[in-house]
Short mmCIF file of N, CA and C in Angstrom, two decimals:
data_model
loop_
_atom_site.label_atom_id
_atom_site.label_comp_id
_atom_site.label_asym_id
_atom_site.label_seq_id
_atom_site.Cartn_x
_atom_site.Cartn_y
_atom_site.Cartn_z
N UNK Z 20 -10.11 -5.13 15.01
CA UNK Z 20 -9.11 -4.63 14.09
C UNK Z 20 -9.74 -3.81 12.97
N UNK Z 21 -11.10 -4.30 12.30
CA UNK Z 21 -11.28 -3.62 11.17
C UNK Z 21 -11.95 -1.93 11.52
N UNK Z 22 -12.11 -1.92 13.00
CA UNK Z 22 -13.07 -0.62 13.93
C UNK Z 22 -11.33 0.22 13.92
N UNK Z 23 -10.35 -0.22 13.91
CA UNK Z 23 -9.45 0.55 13.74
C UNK Z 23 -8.65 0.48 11.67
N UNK Z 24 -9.43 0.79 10.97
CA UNK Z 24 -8.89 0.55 9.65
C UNK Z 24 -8.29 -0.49 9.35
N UNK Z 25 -8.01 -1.67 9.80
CA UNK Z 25 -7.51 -2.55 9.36
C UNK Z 25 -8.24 -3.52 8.59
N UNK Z 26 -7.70 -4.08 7.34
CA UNK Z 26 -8.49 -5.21 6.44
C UNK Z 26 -7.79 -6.52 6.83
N UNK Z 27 -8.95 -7.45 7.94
CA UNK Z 27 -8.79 -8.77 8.02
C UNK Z 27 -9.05 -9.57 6.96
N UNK Z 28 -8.06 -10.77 7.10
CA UNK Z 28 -8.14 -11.61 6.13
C UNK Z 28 -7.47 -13.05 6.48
N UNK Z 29 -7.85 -13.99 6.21
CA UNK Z 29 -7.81 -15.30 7.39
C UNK Z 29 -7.20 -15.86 5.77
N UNK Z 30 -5.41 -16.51 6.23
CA UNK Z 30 -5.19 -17.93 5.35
C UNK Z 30 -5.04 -19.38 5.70
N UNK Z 31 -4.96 -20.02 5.23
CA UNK Z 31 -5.30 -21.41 5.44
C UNK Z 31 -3.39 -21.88 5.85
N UNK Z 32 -3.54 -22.25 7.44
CA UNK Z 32 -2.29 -23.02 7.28
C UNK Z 32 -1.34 -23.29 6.27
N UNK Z 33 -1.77 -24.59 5.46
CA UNK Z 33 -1.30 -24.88 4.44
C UNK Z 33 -1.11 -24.29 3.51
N UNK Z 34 -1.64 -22.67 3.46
CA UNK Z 34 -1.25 -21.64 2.06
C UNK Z 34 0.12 -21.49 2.58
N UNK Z 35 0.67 -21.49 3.98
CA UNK Z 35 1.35 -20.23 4.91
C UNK Z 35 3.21 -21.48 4.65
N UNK Z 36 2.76 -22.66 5.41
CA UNK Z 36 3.56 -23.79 4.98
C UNK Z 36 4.95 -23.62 4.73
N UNK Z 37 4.52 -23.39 2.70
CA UNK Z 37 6.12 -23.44 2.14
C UNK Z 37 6.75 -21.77 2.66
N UNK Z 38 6.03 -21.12 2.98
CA UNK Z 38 7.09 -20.33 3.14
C UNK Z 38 8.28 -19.83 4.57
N UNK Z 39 7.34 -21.24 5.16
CA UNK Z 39 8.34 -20.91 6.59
C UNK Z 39 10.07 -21.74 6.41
N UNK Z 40 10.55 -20.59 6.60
CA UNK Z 40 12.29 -21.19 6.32
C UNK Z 40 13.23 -21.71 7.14
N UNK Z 41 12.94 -21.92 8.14
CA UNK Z 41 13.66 -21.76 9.49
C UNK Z 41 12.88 -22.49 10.47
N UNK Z 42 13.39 -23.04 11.71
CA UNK Z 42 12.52 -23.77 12.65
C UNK Z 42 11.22 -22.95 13.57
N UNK Z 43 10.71 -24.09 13.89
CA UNK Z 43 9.24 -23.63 14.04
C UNK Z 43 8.95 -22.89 15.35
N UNK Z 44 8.59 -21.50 15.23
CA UNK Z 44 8.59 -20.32 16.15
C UNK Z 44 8.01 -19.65 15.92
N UNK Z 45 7.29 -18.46 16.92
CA UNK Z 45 6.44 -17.40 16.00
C UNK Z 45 7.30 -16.52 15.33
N UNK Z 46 8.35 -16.19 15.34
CA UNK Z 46 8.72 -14.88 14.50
C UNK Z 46 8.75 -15.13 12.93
N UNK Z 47 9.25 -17.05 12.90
CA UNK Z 47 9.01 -17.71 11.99
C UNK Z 47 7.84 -17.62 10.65
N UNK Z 48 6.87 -18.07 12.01
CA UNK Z 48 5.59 -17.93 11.49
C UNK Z 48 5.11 -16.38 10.74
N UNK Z 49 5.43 -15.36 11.65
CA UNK Z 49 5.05 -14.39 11.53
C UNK Z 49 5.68 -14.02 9.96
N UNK Z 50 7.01 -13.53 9.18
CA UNK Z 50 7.49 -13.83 8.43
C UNK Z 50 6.86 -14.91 7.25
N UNK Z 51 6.53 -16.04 7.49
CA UNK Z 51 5.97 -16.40 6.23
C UNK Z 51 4.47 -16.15 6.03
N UNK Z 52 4.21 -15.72 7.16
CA UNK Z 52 2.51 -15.16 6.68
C UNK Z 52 2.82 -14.03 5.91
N UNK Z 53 3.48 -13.06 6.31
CA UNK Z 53 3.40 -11.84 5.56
C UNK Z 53 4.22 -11.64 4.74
N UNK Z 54 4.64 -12.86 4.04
CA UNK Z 54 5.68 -13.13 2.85
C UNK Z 54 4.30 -13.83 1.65
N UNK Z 55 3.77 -14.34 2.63
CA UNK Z 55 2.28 -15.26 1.75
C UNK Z 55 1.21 -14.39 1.63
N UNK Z 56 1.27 -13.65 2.38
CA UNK Z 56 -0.07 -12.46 2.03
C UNK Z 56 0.49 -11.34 0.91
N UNK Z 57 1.69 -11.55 0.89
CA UNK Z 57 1.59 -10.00 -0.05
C UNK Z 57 1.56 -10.70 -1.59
N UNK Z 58 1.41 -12.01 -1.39
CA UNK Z 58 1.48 -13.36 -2.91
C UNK Z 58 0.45 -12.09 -3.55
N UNK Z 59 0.54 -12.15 -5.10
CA UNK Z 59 -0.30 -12.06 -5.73
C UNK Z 59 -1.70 -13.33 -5.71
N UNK Z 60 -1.01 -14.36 -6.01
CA UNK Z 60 -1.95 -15.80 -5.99
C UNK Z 60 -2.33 -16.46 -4.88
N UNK Z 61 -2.21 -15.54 -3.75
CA UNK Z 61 -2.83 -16.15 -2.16
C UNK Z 61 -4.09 -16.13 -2.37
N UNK Z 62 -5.10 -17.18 -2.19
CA UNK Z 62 -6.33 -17.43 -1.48
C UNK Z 62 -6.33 -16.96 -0.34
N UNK Z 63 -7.66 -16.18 0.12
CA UNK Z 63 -7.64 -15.92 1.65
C UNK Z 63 -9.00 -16.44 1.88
N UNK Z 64 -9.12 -17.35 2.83
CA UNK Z 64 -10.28 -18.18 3.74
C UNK Z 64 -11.52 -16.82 3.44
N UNK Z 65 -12.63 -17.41 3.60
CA UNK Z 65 -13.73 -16.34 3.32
C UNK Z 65 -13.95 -16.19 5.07
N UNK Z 66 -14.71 -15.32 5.31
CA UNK Z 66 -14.90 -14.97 7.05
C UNK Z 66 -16.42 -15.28 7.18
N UNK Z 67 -16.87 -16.05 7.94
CA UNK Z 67 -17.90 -16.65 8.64
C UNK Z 67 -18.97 -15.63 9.24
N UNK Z 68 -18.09 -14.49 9.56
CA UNK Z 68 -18.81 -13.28 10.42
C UNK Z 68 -19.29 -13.84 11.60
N UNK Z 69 -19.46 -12.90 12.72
CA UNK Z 69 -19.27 -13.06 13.91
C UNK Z 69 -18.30 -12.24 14.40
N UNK Z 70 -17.99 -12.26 15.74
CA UNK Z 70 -17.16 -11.45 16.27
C UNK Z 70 -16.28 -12.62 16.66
N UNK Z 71 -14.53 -12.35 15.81
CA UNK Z 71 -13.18 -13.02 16.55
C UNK Z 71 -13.04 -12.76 17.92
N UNK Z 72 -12.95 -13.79 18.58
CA UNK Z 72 -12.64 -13.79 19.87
C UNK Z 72 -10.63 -13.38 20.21
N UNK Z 73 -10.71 -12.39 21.05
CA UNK Z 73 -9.88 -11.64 21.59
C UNK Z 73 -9.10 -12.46 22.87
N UNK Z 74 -7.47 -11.79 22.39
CA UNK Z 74 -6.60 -12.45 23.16
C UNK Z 74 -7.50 -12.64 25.35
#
């Protein structure tokens, strides 16, 4: 992702949590991550480095 401009950034379950509103699904999921990432006050996990393993 980042070989195509993109800035990774890993959050912790439990940041992601309160903001899921609705029963548990990915579109769900998807939605409160990127309701929790655009937080001003999100922590994001530090990255280990290495290469993420691919779908």
């Amino acid at each position: 992702m980042m070989e195509l401009g993109h800035k990774v950034r890993l959050i912790a379950p439990q940041y992601v949590r309160p903001f899921v509103k609705r029963e548990k699904n990915d579109a769900a999921d998807a939605e409160a991550i990127v309701i929790a990432a655009q937080r001003p006050e999100m922590r994001f996990a530090t990255s280990q480095g290495g290469a993420v393993p691919g779908p």
